[in-house]
Structure formats: structure tokens, C-alpha cells
mmCIF file of C-alpha atoms in Angstrom:
data_model
loop_
_atom_site.group_PDB
_atom_site.id
_atom_site.type_symbol
_atom_site.label_atom_id
_atom_site.label_comp_id
_atom_site.label_asym_id
_atom_site.label_seq_id
_atom_site.Cartn_x
_atom_site.Cartn_y
_atom_site.Cartn_z
ATOM 1 C CA MET K 1 -29.711 -16.078 10.972
ATOM 2 C CA HIS K 2 -32.357 -14.383 8.033
ATOM 3 C CA SER K 3 -30.929 -11.068 9.522
ATOM 4 C CA GLN K 4 -27.202 -12.203 9.282
ATOM 5 C CA GLU K 5 -28.147 -13.198 5.872
ATOM 6 C CA ASN K 6 -29.325 -9.817 4.731
ATOM 7 C CA ALA K 7 -26.672 -8.087 6.102
ATOM 8 C CA THR K 8 -24.339 -10.334 3.889
ATOM 9 C CA PRO K 9 -22.822 -8.053 0.873
ATOM 10 C CA GLY K 10 -24.791 -9.036 -2.500
ATOM 11 C CA TYR K 11 -21.533 -10.152 -4.121
ATOM 12 C CA MET K 12 -20.137 -11.985 -0.970
ATOM 13 C CA LYS K 13 -23.694 -14.085 -1.761
ATOM 14 C CA ILE K 14 -22.604 -14.597 -4.880
ATOM 15 C CA GLN K 15 -19.583 -16.062 -4.369
ATOM 16 C CA HIS K 16 -20.812 -17.837 -1.579
ATOM 17 C CA TYR K 17 -23.556 -19.614 -4.159
ATOM 18 C CA VAL K 18 -20.854 -20.248 -6.842
ATOM 19 C CA SER K 19 -18.115 -21.972 -4.364
ATOM 20 C CA GLU K 20 -21.007 -24.203 -3.127
ATOM 21 C CA LYS K 21 -21.704 -25.424 -6.840
ATOM 22 C CA ILE K 22 -18.345 -25.863 -7.487
ATOM 23 C CA ARG K 23 -17.788 -27.839 -4.432
ATOM 24 C CA SER K 24 -20.941 -30.217 -4.599
ATOM 25 C CA GLY K 25 -19.998 -30.476 -8.018
ATOM 26 C CA GLU K 26 -23.287 -28.885 -9.921
ATOM 27 C CA TYR K 27 -20.496 -26.658 -11.434
ATOM 28 C CA PRO K 28 -17.567 -28.655 -12.631
ATOM 29 C CA VAL K 29 -14.551 -28.120 -13.632
ATOM 30 C CA GLY K 30 -14.304 -26.864 -17.424
ATOM 31 C CA GLY K 31 -17.945 -26.384 -17.127
ATOM 32 C CA LYS K 32 -19.563 -22.821 -17.359
ATOM 33 C CA ILE K 33 -21.794 -21.287 -14.475
ATOM 34 C CA PRO K 34 -24.749 -18.791 -15.380
ATOM 35 C CA SER K 35 -23.664 -15.249 -16.836
ATOM 36 C CA GLU K 36 -23.506 -11.950 -14.628
ATOM 37 C CA THR K 37 -26.595 -11.102 -15.850
ATOM 38 C CA GLU K 38 -28.668 -13.802 -14.664
ATOM 39 C CA LEU K 39 -27.248 -14.245 -11.477
ATOM 40 C CA ALA K 40 -27.939 -10.057 -10.906
ATOM 41 C CA GLU K 41 -31.353 -10.922 -11.423
ATOM 42 C CA GLN K 42 -31.252 -14.372 -9.224
ATOM 43 C CA PHE K 43 -29.764 -12.291 -6.628
ATOM 44 C CA SER K 44 -31.504 -8.830 -6.789
ATOM 45 C CA VAL K 45 -28.353 -6.918 -7.268
ATOM 46 C CA SER K 46 -27.289 -4.681 -9.906
ATOM 47 C CA ARG K 47 -24.821 -6.063 -13.009
ATOM 48 C CA ILE K 48 -21.659 -4.468 -11.383
ATOM 49 C CA THR K 49 -22.228 -6.295 -8.019
ATOM 50 C CA ALA K 50 -22.036 -9.257 -10.200
ATOM 51 C CA ASN K 51 -19.316 -8.279 -12.337
ATOM 52 C CA LYS K 52 -17.519 -7.549 -8.899
ATOM 53 C CA ALA K 53 -18.282 -11.226 -7.776
ATOM 54 C CA ILE K 54 -17.119 -13.146 -10.562
ATOM 55 C CA LYS K 55 -14.024 -10.848 -11.574
ATOM 56 C CA GLU K 56 -12.438 -11.577 -7.687
ATOM 57 C CA MET K 57 -13.113 -15.038 -8.086
ATOM 58 C CA ALA K 58 -11.027 -14.961 -11.086
ATOM 59 C CA LEU K 59 -8.686 -13.352 -9.950
ATOM 60 C CA MET K 60 -8.479 -15.904 -7.644
ATOM 61 C CA GLY K 61 -8.275 -18.442 -9.559
ATOM 62 C CA LEU K 62 -11.086 -20.284 -9.270
ATOM 63 C CA LEU K 63 -13.165 -18.898 -12.738
ATOM 64 C CA GLU K 64 -11.815 -18.119 -15.686
ATOM 65 C CA ARG K 65 -13.444 -15.720 -18.276
ATOM 66 C CA VAL K 66 -13.668 -16.311 -21.893
ATOM 67 C CA ARG K 67 -14.544 -13.382 -24.078
ATOM 68 C CA GLY K 68 -17.839 -13.755 -26.024
ATOM 69 C CA ARG K 69 -18.168 -17.415 -24.458
ATOM 70 C CA GLY K 70 -18.694 -16.796 -20.665
ATOM 71 C CA THR K 71 -17.432 -17.860 -17.289
ATOM 72 C CA PHE K 72 -16.064 -20.834 -16.598
ATOM 73 C CA VAL K 73 -14.782 -23.327 -13.531
ATOM 74 C CA CYS K 74 -11.024 -23.786 -13.406
ATOM 75 C CA ALA K 75 -9.232 -26.882 -11.286
ATOM 76 C CA HIS K 76 -9.025 -26.124 -7.516
ATOM 77 C CA PRO K 77 -5.414 -26.972 -7.553
ATOM 78 C CA HIS K 78 -4.682 -23.556 -9.866
ATOM 79 C CA LEU K 79 -4.150 -20.403 -9.085
ATOM 80 C CA SER K 80 -3.705 -17.222 -10.780
ATOM 81 C CA THR K 81 -0.191 -15.662 -11.236
ATOM 82 C CA SER K 82 -1.192 -12.857 -9.456
ATOM 83 C CA ALA K 83 -2.710 -14.691 -6.559
ATOM 84 C CA LYS K 84 -0.064 -17.273 -6.114
ATOM 85 C CA ALA K 85 2.298 -13.677 -5.638
ATOM 86 C CA PHE K 86 -0.418 -12.015 -3.139
ATOM 87 C CA ALA K 87 -0.946 -15.875 -0.955
ATOM 88 C CA SER K 88 2.472 -16.636 -0.672
ATOM 89 C CA ALA K 89 4.060 -13.727 0.215
ATOM 90 C CA VAL K 90 2.155 -11.779 2.654
ATOM 91 C CA LYS K 91 3.903 -12.080 5.920
ATOM 92 C CA LEU K 92 3.394 -9.346 9.422
ATOM 93 C CA ASP K 93 5.925 -6.762 9.354
ATOM 94 C CA VAL K 94 8.322 -7.789 12.865
ATOM 95 C CA THR K 95 11.860 -6.166 11.821
ATOM 96 C CA GLY K 96 13.641 -4.250 14.074
ATOM 97 C CA SER K 97 12.093 -4.445 17.431
ATOM 98 C CA ARG K 98 8.877 -5.064 16.685
ATOM 99 C CA HIS K 99 7.447 -8.246 18.571
ATOM 100 C CA HIS K 100 4.133 -9.656 19.830
ATOM 101 C CA GLN K 101 2.776 -10.074 23.274
ATOM 102 C CA LEU K 102 -0.043 -12.802 23.864
ATOM 103 C CA LEU K 103 -2.530 -11.359 25.805
ATOM 104 C CA GLN K 104 -5.565 -13.557 26.139
ATOM 105 C CA PHE K 105 -6.102 -17.138 24.377
ATOM 106 C CA ARG K 106 -9.438 -19.089 25.321
ATOM 107 C CA VAL K 107 -12.113 -21.091 23.321
ATOM 108 C CA MET K 108 -15.171 -19.056 22.972
ATOM 109 C CA GLY K 109 -18.527 -18.955 21.422
ATOM 110 C CA ALA K 110 -18.846 -16.955 17.535
ATOM 111 C CA TYR K 111 -20.304 -13.636 18.528
ATOM 112 C CA PRO K 112 -22.664 -12.988 15.688
ATOM 113 C CA GLU K 113 -20.386 -10.469 13.588
ATOM 114 C CA LEU K 114 -18.156 -13.352 13.522
ATOM 115 C CA ALA K 115 -20.396 -15.854 12.871
ATOM 116 C CA GLU K 116 -21.917 -14.026 9.793
ATOM 117 C CA ARG K 117 -18.396 -13.816 8.349
ATOM 118 C CA ALA K 118 -18.228 -17.180 8.917
ATOM 119 C CA LYS K 119 -21.305 -18.787 7.709
ATOM 120 C CA VAL K 120 -22.350 -20.479 10.793
ATOM 121 C CA GLU K 121 -24.028 -20.269 13.488
ATOM 122 C CA GLU K 122 -23.976 -18.099 16.631
ATOM 123 C CA GLY K 123 -22.074 -20.218 19.353
ATOM 124 C CA THR K 124 -19.622 -22.081 17.001
ATOM 125 C CA PRO K 125 -16.378 -22.957 19.123
ATOM 126 C CA PHE K 126 -13.631 -21.094 17.690
ATOM 127 C CA TYR K 127 -10.170 -20.243 19.630
ATOM 128 C CA GLU K 128 -9.629 -16.675 20.485
ATOM 129 C CA ILE K 129 -6.309 -15.584 20.312
ATOM 130 C CA ILE K 130 -5.536 -11.603 21.484
ATOM 131 C CA LEU K 131 -2.087 -10.128 20.798
ATOM 132 C CA ALA K 132 -0.285 -6.729 21.209
ATOM 133 C CA ASN K 133 1.643 -5.523 18.400
ATOM 134 C CA LYS K 134 4.726 -4.175 20.089
ATOM 135 C CA ASP K 135 6.811 -1.042 19.411
ATOM 136 C CA GLY K 136 9.459 -1.434 21.849
ATOM 137 C CA GLU K 137 7.809 -0.934 25.256
ATOM 138 C CA ARG K 138 4.660 0.292 23.538
ATOM 139 C CA ASN K 139 1.058 -1.093 22.621
ATOM 140 C CA GLU K 140 0.777 -0.344 18.762
ATOM 141 C CA SER K 141 -2.193 -2.045 17.775
ATOM 142 C CA LEU K 142 -4.022 -5.650 18.887
ATOM 143 C CA ASP K 143 -4.695 -8.664 16.862
ATOM 144 C CA TYR K 144 -8.073 -10.743 17.933
ATOM 145 C CA THR K 145 -7.703 -13.728 15.842
ATOM 146 C CA TYR K 146 -10.387 -16.321 15.606
ATOM 147 C CA ILE K 147 -9.723 -19.976 14.501
ATOM 148 C CA PRO K 148 -12.477 -22.611 14.261
ATOM 149 C CA CYS K 149 -11.891 -25.020 16.558
ATOM 150 C CA SER K 150 -12.622 -27.486 13.987
ATOM 151 C CA LEU K 151 -9.933 -26.828 12.013
ATOM 152 C CA ILE K 152 -7.142 -27.847 15.177
ATOM 153 C CA ASP K 153 -7.750 -30.097 17.811
ATOM 154 C CA ASP K 154 -5.382 -28.160 20.015
ATOM 155 C CA ILE K 155 -3.611 -24.986 19.164
ATOM 156 C CA THR K 156 -2.037 -24.824 22.613
ATOM 157 C CA PRO K 157 0.977 -26.255 21.860
ATOM 158 C CA THR K 158 1.777 -24.080 18.807
ATOM 159 C CA LEU K 159 0.547 -20.677 19.847
ATOM 160 C CA ASP K 160 4.447 -19.003 20.042
ATOM 161 C CA TYR K 161 4.676 -19.209 16.446
ATOM 162 C CA LEU K 162 2.052 -16.516 16.127
ATOM 163 C CA ARG K 163 3.603 -14.248 17.823
ATOM 164 C CA SER K 164 6.052 -14.025 15.135
ATOM 165 C CA HIS K 165 4.029 -15.435 11.729
ATOM 166 C CA PHE K 166 1.113 -14.244 10.414
ATOM 167 C CA VAL K 167 -1.949 -16.808 10.722
ATOM 168 C CA PHE K 168 -2.183 -17.291 7.077
ATOM 169 C CA ASP K 169 1.707 -19.069 7.715
ATOM 170 C CA TYR K 170 0.342 -20.607 10.750
ATOM 171 C CA LEU K 171 -2.344 -22.358 9.256
ATOM 172 C CA ARG K 172 0.146 -23.507 5.768
ATOM 173 C CA ILE K 173 2.260 -25.308 8.279
ATOM 174 C CA GLN K 174 -0.847 -27.080 10.441
ATOM 175 C CA PRO K 175 -1.437 -30.469 8.885
ATOM 176 C CA GLY K 176 -4.595 -31.206 6.430
ATOM 177 C CA LEU K 177 -4.976 -27.530 6.173
ATOM 178 C CA GLU K 178 -4.425 -25.745 2.494
ATOM 179 C CA PRO K 179 -5.237 -21.664 2.933
ATOM 180 C CA ARG K 180 -5.426 -20.293 -0.334
ATOM 181 C CA PHE K 181 -6.919 -16.617 -0.608
ATOM 182 C CA LEU K 182 -6.946 -13.370 1.784
ATOM 183 C CA LYS K 183 -9.414 -10.719 2.090
ATOM 184 C CA VAL K 184 -8.717 -7.242 3.365
ATOM 185 C CA PHE K 185 -11.351 -5.122 5.049
ATOM 186 C CA ILE K 186 -10.903 -1.833 5.992
ATOM 187 C CA ASN K 187 -12.615 1.025 7.951
ATOM 188 C CA LEU K 188 -14.873 -1.825 9.730
ATOM 189 C CA PRO K 189 -17.017 -0.625 13.239
ATOM 190 C CA GLN K 190 -15.451 -1.085 16.453
ATOM 191 C CA TYR K 191 -17.610 -4.043 17.974
ATOM 192 C CA ASP K 192 -18.532 -4.607 21.373
ATOM 193 C CA PHE K 193 -16.222 -7.911 21.308
ATOM 194 C CA LEU K 194 -13.042 -5.542 20.424
ATOM 195 C CA GLN K 195 -13.940 -3.056 23.320
ATOM 196 C CA SER K 196 -10.839 -4.222 25.320
ATOM 197 C CA ALA K 197 -8.364 -2.636 22.442
ATOM 198 C CA SER K 198 -8.870 0.473 24.747
ATOM 199 C CA ARG K 199 -7.114 -0.941 27.891
ATOM 200 C CA PHE K 200 -4.464 -1.918 26.146
ATOM 201 C CA VAL K 201 -3.385 0.555 23.601
ATOM 202 C CA ASP K 202 -2.054 3.936 24.478
ATOM 203 C CA GLY K 203 -4.601 6.819 23.522
ATOM 204 C CA ALA K 204 -7.263 4.920 22.465
ATOM 205 C CA ASP K 205 -10.245 6.766 23.049
ATOM 206 C CA SER K 206 -11.255 5.982 19.361
ATOM 207 C CA MET K 207 -10.097 3.085 17.460
ATOM 208 C CA SER K 208 -10.046 1.911 13.910
ATOM 209 C CA VAL K 209 -10.216 -1.481 12.618
ATOM 210 C CA TRP K 210 -8.933 -3.822 9.622
ATOM 211 C CA CYS K 211 -9.463 -7.383 9.041
ATOM 212 C CA THR K 212 -7.912 -10.387 7.210
ATOM 213 C CA ASP K 213 -9.798 -13.434 6.407
ATOM 214 C CA VAL K 214 -7.999 -16.362 5.166
ATOM 215 C CA TYR K 215 -10.192 -18.486 3.100
ATOM 216 C CA ASP K 216 -9.021 -22.072 1.952
ATOM 217 C CA ALA K 217 -9.906 -23.133 -2.221
ATOM 218 C CA THR K 218 -13.736 -23.317 -1.724
ATOM 219 C CA MET K 219 -13.824 -19.897 -0.153
ATOM 220 C CA ASP K 220 -14.612 -21.425 3.623
ATOM 221 C CA LEU K 221 -13.634 -18.778 6.299
ATOM 222 C CA MET K 222 -10.342 -20.935 7.838
ATOM 223 C CA ALA K 223 -9.544 -17.603 10.132
ATOM 224 C CA ALA K 224 -10.206 -13.816 10.655
ATOM 225 C CA THR K 225 -7.845 -11.402 12.275
ATOM 226 C CA TYR K 226 -9.605 -8.077 13.520
ATOM 227 C CA THR K 227 -6.640 -5.646 13.563
ATOM 228 C CA ALA K 228 -7.294 -2.582 16.116
ATOM 229 C CA TYR K 229 -5.227 0.710 16.699
ATOM 230 C CA PRO K 230 -5.508 4.030 17.428
ATOM 231 C CA GLY K 231 -8.058 6.030 15.308
ATOM 232 C CA ASP K 232 -5.264 9.180 15.212
ATOM 233 C CA ALA K 233 -2.830 6.521 14.529
ATOM 234 C CA ARG K 234 -0.199 7.258 11.491
ATOM 235 C CA ASP K 235 2.094 5.099 9.424
ATOM 236 C CA ILE K 236 0.769 1.958 10.370
ATOM 237 C CA PRO K 237 1.970 -0.916 7.833
ATOM 238 C CA LEU K 238 -1.234 -3.864 6.912
ATOM 239 C CA PHE K 239 1.758 -6.198 5.267
ATOM 240 C CA THR K 240 4.748 -6.255 3.963
ATOM 241 C CA PHE K 241 5.560 -7.981 0.694
ATOM 242 C CA ALA K 242 8.837 -9.955 -0.342
ATOM 243 C CA LEU K 243 9.097 -9.219 -4.163
#
């Protein structure tokens, strides 16, 4: 776990720290959090890194920055206008003849990279759902989706819903779950657990990878979807936005 901690980007360490303090009540709603300078010193990062962490949490509606006064905790139900628009409008592009084929479903223990992402122990049970994004009869790319088993007792009756909906929408219809935020990471390494993509996607001698993470109001990871596509692919849509 020590190596995982060291590998976590500094701005994410700050975000996790602040989120935990908010959740525990140590930073109450309306309360002031430490300054960016103090956080930068505490986590041995630059002021720019601390600013990135706090700025992103403010955009999500978790914090409010007041010029000349500092940064304060917002009520959890609050979302900034931009965060609302982003979180409610994102859909996978499933128009035309495009559809998704279920290639694999299983329960597995979290890989080291996934455990680091979710801040859990390696081997923690996750659902693994591998979908082929189809363009006619051709596999255009693969989605590897991972959802903690602790969130949903039995995912099998609703698997078909994931063939035509983004995981954010899937989680939103599950009882007791409230996904709030998305983060998209591009240019990820082709981790070992993604190697099977080359068997299913034509011309995939080299793969490019992005990851879409879904979080709840306290920034706990609810799902991670790694999308692998041929490195020479062009015009691959990340999302379609309803405006």
C-alpha cells in the first residue's frame, strides 16, 4: 500500500484528505478549510498543485472560494451549475447502428491499478464487465467497467442496461446510489488486465486507453471504465452532450 500512496498524484491526495475531513464533520458545512499554501506545505507539493485540487473541488460544488476570505465547505446536495450540466448530460454515443456486445462478466479481486484508483485493498471484490463498442459488425473499441461489489448485491439482472447506457446512468437508477461526478483521464498505460483488447479489436497492435471514473458526493469511486481502442484510430467520440 505504501507504493500505491506514493504513486497517487499530489492533487488527488489533497482532494481525498479534504473529502474525508468533510465526511467526518471535522470540516463542517460553512466551515473554512486550510489555505492552499498550508495544504501545499502539508503534502509537500507546489502551490499550483494545491490550487488545482481546490479549484476542481470548487467546480464540483463541494467547496466555495471567497476572494480575500478563503475556501469554505458547501452543503453536499449543492452542485455548481457547470457540474450539474456536466453530470446530468453525459451519454455514450449509441446512435445509428452502433451497439455494445457483452464479451465477459465476472466477479474478480481488484488489480493493483484499480485498487489504487479506488483507494481499497488489492483483491477487494469488483464486478468486471467487458463490452465491445460496435460499428456495424466491427469491434471499434472495448470498455472494461469495474464496479465495487459492495455497491450492488447482484448486478446480473440489470447487465443488459449497460449495453446501451453509460455507467453513470446505470448507477443512478440503482436504489440508494447517487453518482455525482465524473473524471476523464486520457493517455493511460495499457495495463496488463487490458491486454485482451488486442484479441477483439481489429488492427490493435498498439492500444490507446482513457478512463472514466464515477464518484459519489464525497468523491468515493463508484465505477471506473477503461476504454481501449487502436492507437491509430481516428474520430473516436468520448461523449455526446445533450445541450
